[in-house]
Short mmCIF file of C-alpha atoms in Angstrom, two decimals:
data_model
loop_
_atom_site.label_atom_id
_atom_site.label_comp_id
_atom_site.label_asym_id
_atom_site.label_seq_id
_atom_site.Cartn_x
_atom_site.Cartn_y
_atom_site.Cartn_z
CA MET A 1 -92.24 -47.77 -45.27
CA LYS A 2 -92.47 -46.06 -41.88
CA TYR A 3 -89.85 -48.25 -40.19
CA ASN A 4 -86.09 -48.24 -40.47
CA VAL A 5 -83.42 -50.58 -39.17
CA ILE A 6 -80.36 -49.69 -37.12
CA VAL A 7 -77.62 -52.18 -36.26
CA ILE A 8 -74.88 -51.81 -33.68
CA LYS A 9 -72.21 -54.44 -34.26
CA ASN A 10 -69.86 -54.68 -31.30
CA ILE A 11 -70.60 -51.87 -28.87
CA TRP A 12 -67.05 -52.03 -27.49
CA ASP A 13 -65.38 -51.52 -30.88
CA SER A 14 -67.86 -48.90 -32.08
CA MET A 15 -67.99 -46.58 -29.07
CA ALA A 16 -66.79 -43.63 -31.17
CA ASN A 17 -69.32 -44.32 -33.93
CA PRO A 18 -72.20 -41.78 -33.99
CA ILE A 19 -74.71 -44.61 -34.46
CA THR A 20 -73.61 -46.25 -31.22
CA GLN A 21 -73.45 -42.94 -29.39
CA ASN A 22 -76.97 -41.99 -30.48
CA MET A 23 -78.67 -45.38 -30.15
CA LEU A 24 -77.06 -47.14 -27.18
CA HIS A 25 -79.22 -45.41 -24.58
CA PRO A 26 -82.50 -46.03 -26.49
CA LEU A 27 -81.46 -49.67 -26.95
CA LEU A 28 -80.83 -50.20 -23.24
CA SER A 29 -83.98 -48.31 -22.29
CA VAL A 30 -86.17 -50.60 -24.39
CA LYS A 31 -84.40 -53.66 -23.04
CA LYS A 32 -84.93 -52.52 -19.43
CA SER A 33 -88.58 -51.51 -19.76
CA GLY A 34 -89.45 -54.52 -21.92
CA TYR A 35 -87.96 -57.11 -19.61
CA GLU A 36 -89.36 -55.47 -16.47
CA SER A 37 -92.86 -55.52 -17.98
CA ARG A 38 -92.69 -59.29 -18.63
CA HIS A 39 -90.35 -60.65 -15.97
CA THR A 40 -89.28 -59.88 -12.42
CA ALA A 41 -87.79 -56.43 -11.81
CA ASP A 42 -84.65 -57.80 -10.12
CA MET A 43 -83.14 -59.26 -13.29
CA ILE A 44 -80.54 -57.60 -15.54
CA PRO A 45 -80.75 -59.11 -19.05
CA LEU A 46 -77.20 -58.16 -19.98
CA GLY A 47 -73.94 -60.07 -20.19
CA LEU A 48 -70.42 -59.46 -21.46
CA GLU A 49 -71.56 -60.80 -24.82
CA ASP A 50 -73.79 -57.74 -25.19
CA PHE A 51 -70.66 -55.63 -25.60
CA PHE A 52 -69.35 -57.57 -28.61
CA GLY A 53 -72.52 -59.02 -30.14
CA GLU A 54 -74.78 -57.53 -32.77
CA HIS A 55 -77.86 -55.53 -31.77
CA VAL A 56 -80.68 -54.99 -34.25
CA MET A 57 -83.32 -52.30 -33.76
CA ILE A 58 -86.54 -51.81 -35.71
CA CYS A 59 -87.24 -48.10 -35.30
CA LYS A 60 -89.96 -45.55 -35.89
CA LYS A 61 -89.22 -41.87 -36.40
CA ILE A 62 -91.00 -39.84 -33.75
CA ASP A 63 -90.35 -36.08 -33.79
CA SER A 64 -87.37 -36.75 -36.09
CA ILE A 65 -85.84 -39.13 -33.53
CA ASN A 66 -85.32 -42.86 -34.15
CA ARG A 67 -87.18 -44.76 -31.44
CA PRO A 68 -86.67 -48.56 -31.27
CA VAL A 69 -89.95 -50.49 -31.12
CA CYS A 70 -88.36 -53.95 -31.37
CA ILE A 71 -84.85 -55.16 -30.56
CA PHE A 72 -82.94 -58.44 -30.63
CA LYS A 73 -79.31 -59.55 -30.52
CA VAL A 74 -77.13 -62.16 -32.22
CA ILE A 75 -73.72 -63.32 -31.00
CA THR A 76 -71.66 -65.52 -33.32
CA SER A 77 -69.10 -68.18 -32.44
CA THR A 78 -66.57 -66.01 -34.30
CA ASP A 79 -67.26 -63.20 -31.81
CA VAL A 80 -66.97 -65.61 -28.90
CA GLU A 81 -63.64 -67.02 -30.09
CA ARG A 82 -62.19 -63.54 -30.58
CA TYR A 83 -62.73 -62.70 -26.91
CA SER A 84 -62.07 -66.22 -25.55
CA MET A 85 -65.56 -66.36 -24.08
CA LEU A 86 -67.96 -69.23 -23.48
CA HIS A 87 -70.71 -69.68 -26.08
CA PRO A 88 -73.68 -67.69 -24.65
CA PHE A 89 -76.04 -70.63 -25.20
CA ILE A 90 -73.83 -72.81 -22.99
CA GLN A 91 -73.29 -69.96 -20.53
CA THR A 92 -77.04 -69.58 -20.05
CA LEU A 93 -77.54 -73.33 -19.62
CA GLU A 94 -74.73 -73.57 -17.06
CA LYS A 95 -76.83 -71.74 -14.48
CA SER A 96 -79.89 -73.96 -14.93
CA ALA A 97 -79.24 -77.35 -16.57
CA GLU A 98 -77.65 -80.61 -15.44
CA LYS A 99 -73.94 -81.01 -16.16
CA GLU A 100 -74.52 -84.07 -18.37
CA TYR A 101 -76.98 -82.18 -20.58
CA ILE A 102 -74.62 -79.21 -20.93
CA GLN A 103 -71.81 -81.54 -22.00
CA ARG A 104 -74.01 -83.06 -24.71
CA VAL A 105 -75.01 -79.61 -25.99
CA GLN A 106 -71.36 -78.54 -26.00
CA LYS A 107 -70.47 -81.64 -28.03
CA HIS A 108 -73.28 -80.81 -30.47
CA ILE A 109 -71.88 -77.31 -30.98
CA ASP A 110 -68.23 -78.43 -31.07
CA GLN A 111 -68.98 -80.86 -33.90
CA LEU A 112 -70.23 -77.97 -36.02
CA HIS A 113 -67.21 -75.81 -35.21
CA LYS A 114 -64.79 -78.64 -36.08
CA THR A 115 -66.24 -78.74 -39.60
CA GLY A 116 -65.72 -74.98 -39.98
CA HIS A 117 -69.32 -73.92 -39.38
CA ILE A 118 -70.26 -70.70 -37.60
CA THR A 119 -72.97 -70.90 -34.94
CA SER A 120 -74.88 -68.17 -33.16
CA TYR A 121 -76.81 -67.41 -30.03
CA SER A 122 -79.91 -65.32 -30.64
CA GLY A 123 -81.94 -63.65 -27.92
CA GLY A 124 -83.03 -60.42 -26.31
CA PHE A 125 -86.28 -60.09 -28.29
CA THR A 126 -88.06 -57.10 -26.76
CA LEU A 127 -90.93 -54.85 -27.83
CA ASP A 128 -91.52 -51.28 -26.67
CA ARG A 129 -95.23 -51.47 -26.00
CA GLU A 130 -95.39 -47.81 -24.96
CA ILE A 131 -94.69 -46.76 -28.54
CA LEU A 132 -95.97 -49.76 -30.45
CA GLU A 133 -99.61 -49.58 -31.47
CA ILE A 134 -101.72 -52.72 -31.14
CA ASN A 135 -102.28 -53.02 -34.89
CA GLU A 136 -98.51 -52.88 -35.51
CA THR A 137 -97.56 -56.02 -33.59
CA GLU A 138 -98.01 -58.50 -36.41
CA VAL A 139 -96.05 -56.50 -38.99
CA ILE A 140 -93.25 -55.98 -36.47
CA LYS A 141 -93.08 -59.75 -35.94
CA GLU A 142 -92.85 -60.18 -39.72
CA ILE A 143 -89.97 -57.70 -39.89
CA TYR A 144 -88.26 -59.37 -36.92
CA CYS A 145 -88.45 -62.73 -38.72
CA ALA A 146 -87.07 -61.18 -41.93
CA LEU A 147 -84.16 -59.36 -40.26
CA HIS A 148 -83.29 -62.38 -38.14
CA THR A 149 -83.12 -64.54 -41.26
CA LEU A 150 -81.20 -62.00 -43.36
CA LEU A 151 -78.65 -61.28 -40.63
CA HIS A 152 -77.88 -64.99 -40.23
CA GLU A 153 -77.55 -65.43 -43.97
CA SER A 154 -75.31 -62.38 -44.35
CA ARG A 155 -72.97 -63.57 -41.57
CA ASN A 156 -72.72 -67.09 -43.07
CA ILE A 157 -74.09 -68.63 -39.88
CA HIS A 158 -74.83 -72.35 -40.20
CA THR A 159 -76.79 -73.08 -37.01
CA MET A 160 -78.52 -70.81 -34.52
CA TYR A 161 -79.32 -71.48 -30.87
CA GLY A 162 -81.56 -69.72 -28.39
CA PHE A 163 -84.45 -70.11 -25.97
CA SER A 164 -88.20 -69.71 -26.22
CA VAL A 165 -90.57 -68.84 -23.40
CA PRO A 166 -93.81 -70.86 -23.69
CA ARG A 167 -95.62 -68.47 -21.33
CA LEU A 168 -95.05 -65.70 -23.87
CA LYS A 169 -95.75 -68.06 -26.81
CA THR A 170 -92.39 -67.37 -28.42
CA ASP A 171 -92.00 -71.13 -28.96
CA LYS A 172 -94.92 -70.98 -31.43
CA LEU A 173 -93.48 -67.86 -33.06
CA PHE A 174 -90.06 -69.43 -33.60
CA GLU A 175 -91.46 -72.75 -34.78
CA LYS A 176 -93.31 -70.83 -37.50
CA TRP A 177 -89.88 -69.65 -38.66
CA GLY A 178 -88.53 -73.20 -38.77
CA ILE A 179 -86.65 -73.00 -35.48
CA GLU A 180 -87.13 -76.27 -33.61
CA LYS A 181 -87.03 -77.33 -29.98
CA LEU A 182 -83.64 -78.92 -29.33
CA ASP A 183 -83.84 -82.70 -28.96
CA LEU A 184 -80.54 -84.51 -28.44
CA GLY A 185 -82.22 -87.91 -28.43
CA ASP A 186 -83.78 -87.85 -24.98
CA GLY A 187 -86.73 -85.55 -25.56
CA ILE A 188 -87.42 -81.83 -25.26
CA LYS A 189 -86.03 -80.16 -22.14
CA LYS A 190 -87.40 -77.21 -20.19
CA PHE A 191 -85.43 -75.12 -17.74
CA ASN A 192 -86.20 -72.34 -15.28
CA LEU A 193 -83.46 -69.96 -16.34
CA LYS A 194 -81.48 -68.56 -13.44
CA GLY A 195 -80.70 -64.89 -13.80
CA TYR A 196 -83.81 -64.44 -15.95
CA GLY A 197 -86.40 -64.56 -13.20
CA ASP A 198 -86.50 -68.39 -13.30
CA VAL A 199 -88.77 -68.15 -16.34
CA GLU A 200 -89.55 -71.53 -17.88
CA SER A 201 -87.66 -71.74 -21.19
CA VAL A 202 -87.07 -74.27 -23.94
CA PRO A 203 -83.75 -74.61 -25.83
CA MET A 204 -84.24 -74.04 -29.59
CA HIS A 205 -82.06 -74.44 -32.67
CA ALA A 206 -82.16 -74.37 -36.48
CA GLU A 207 -79.94 -74.74 -39.49
CA VAL A 208 -80.21 -71.45 -41.34
CA SER A 209 -80.50 -73.17 -44.73
CA LYS A 210 -83.51 -75.15 -43.44
CA LEU A 211 -85.59 -72.25 -42.14
CA SER A 212 -89.24 -72.35 -43.16
CA PHE A 213 -90.79 -71.11 -46.39
CA TYR A 214 -92.45 -68.43 -44.26
CA SER A 215 -89.05 -67.13 -43.11
CA LYS A 216 -87.81 -67.01 -46.69
CA GLN A 217 -90.98 -65.16 -47.75
CA MET A 218 -90.51 -62.56 -45.02
CA ALA A 219 -86.82 -62.16 -45.91
CA LYS A 220 -87.75 -61.46 -49.53
CA LYS A 221 -90.55 -59.07 -48.55
CA TYR A 222 -88.42 -56.93 -46.22
CA ARG A 223 -85.00 -57.23 -47.88
CA PRO A 224 -85.11 -53.55 -49.01
CA LEU A 225 -85.55 -52.52 -45.36
CA TRP A 226 -82.53 -54.62 -44.36
CA GLU A 227 -80.39 -53.32 -47.21
CA ALA A 228 -81.20 -49.71 -46.29
CA ARG A 229 -80.15 -50.19 -42.65
CA LEU A 230 -77.83 -47.93 -40.68
CA ASP A 231 -75.04 -50.25 -39.53
CA THR A 232 -71.88 -49.53 -37.54
CA SER A 233 -70.05 -52.23 -39.49
CA ARG A 234 -70.63 -50.23 -42.69
CA GLU A 235 -69.04 -47.04 -41.36
#
């Protein structure tokens, strides 16, 4: 297989790790170019959670150098509690949603935490279209689905949260995985996310154990790629 996977878990803790030292700049470069190609140039898609979350890179070797072609991030409630931070899903909503809605989402998440469940915020999906060939896009999306599923399973995460962008059709992509639009009893909400170029976004969520058959198929297909990953948490 011509791809390999590199994971940086907690940039702040792993600064001295050669994986972080070698891959942090490529990670940020892809994030910057990817977001600027799809959104307004005056946005910075980074927060404090990026320093302690988990960054996953699907890479190609070009001239013996690992070049990320797809990246995403996952921040767990365990990470958030360690640093006494606000859940990133709530933090993102706070800039754009009504106070009453945010309180109901917080209650939804708190109920899971009270029963000992771990939750996550997943986001930052970016492709490097300068490197990625057109005929590679579909297989990269398959690998993204697989890694996303396997990471959540390996971290014992119960429920994931995030946002889709209908304009970019990521709502359809995530629904294929079994990730649903969040409905707290009063219908599906859409928000123009402040700090992200006011892009129209839809809150999403899923129980990891209830992900689609497709997600489980992809996880099985690409498990060897995941198990062969370079990972700062393994060092």
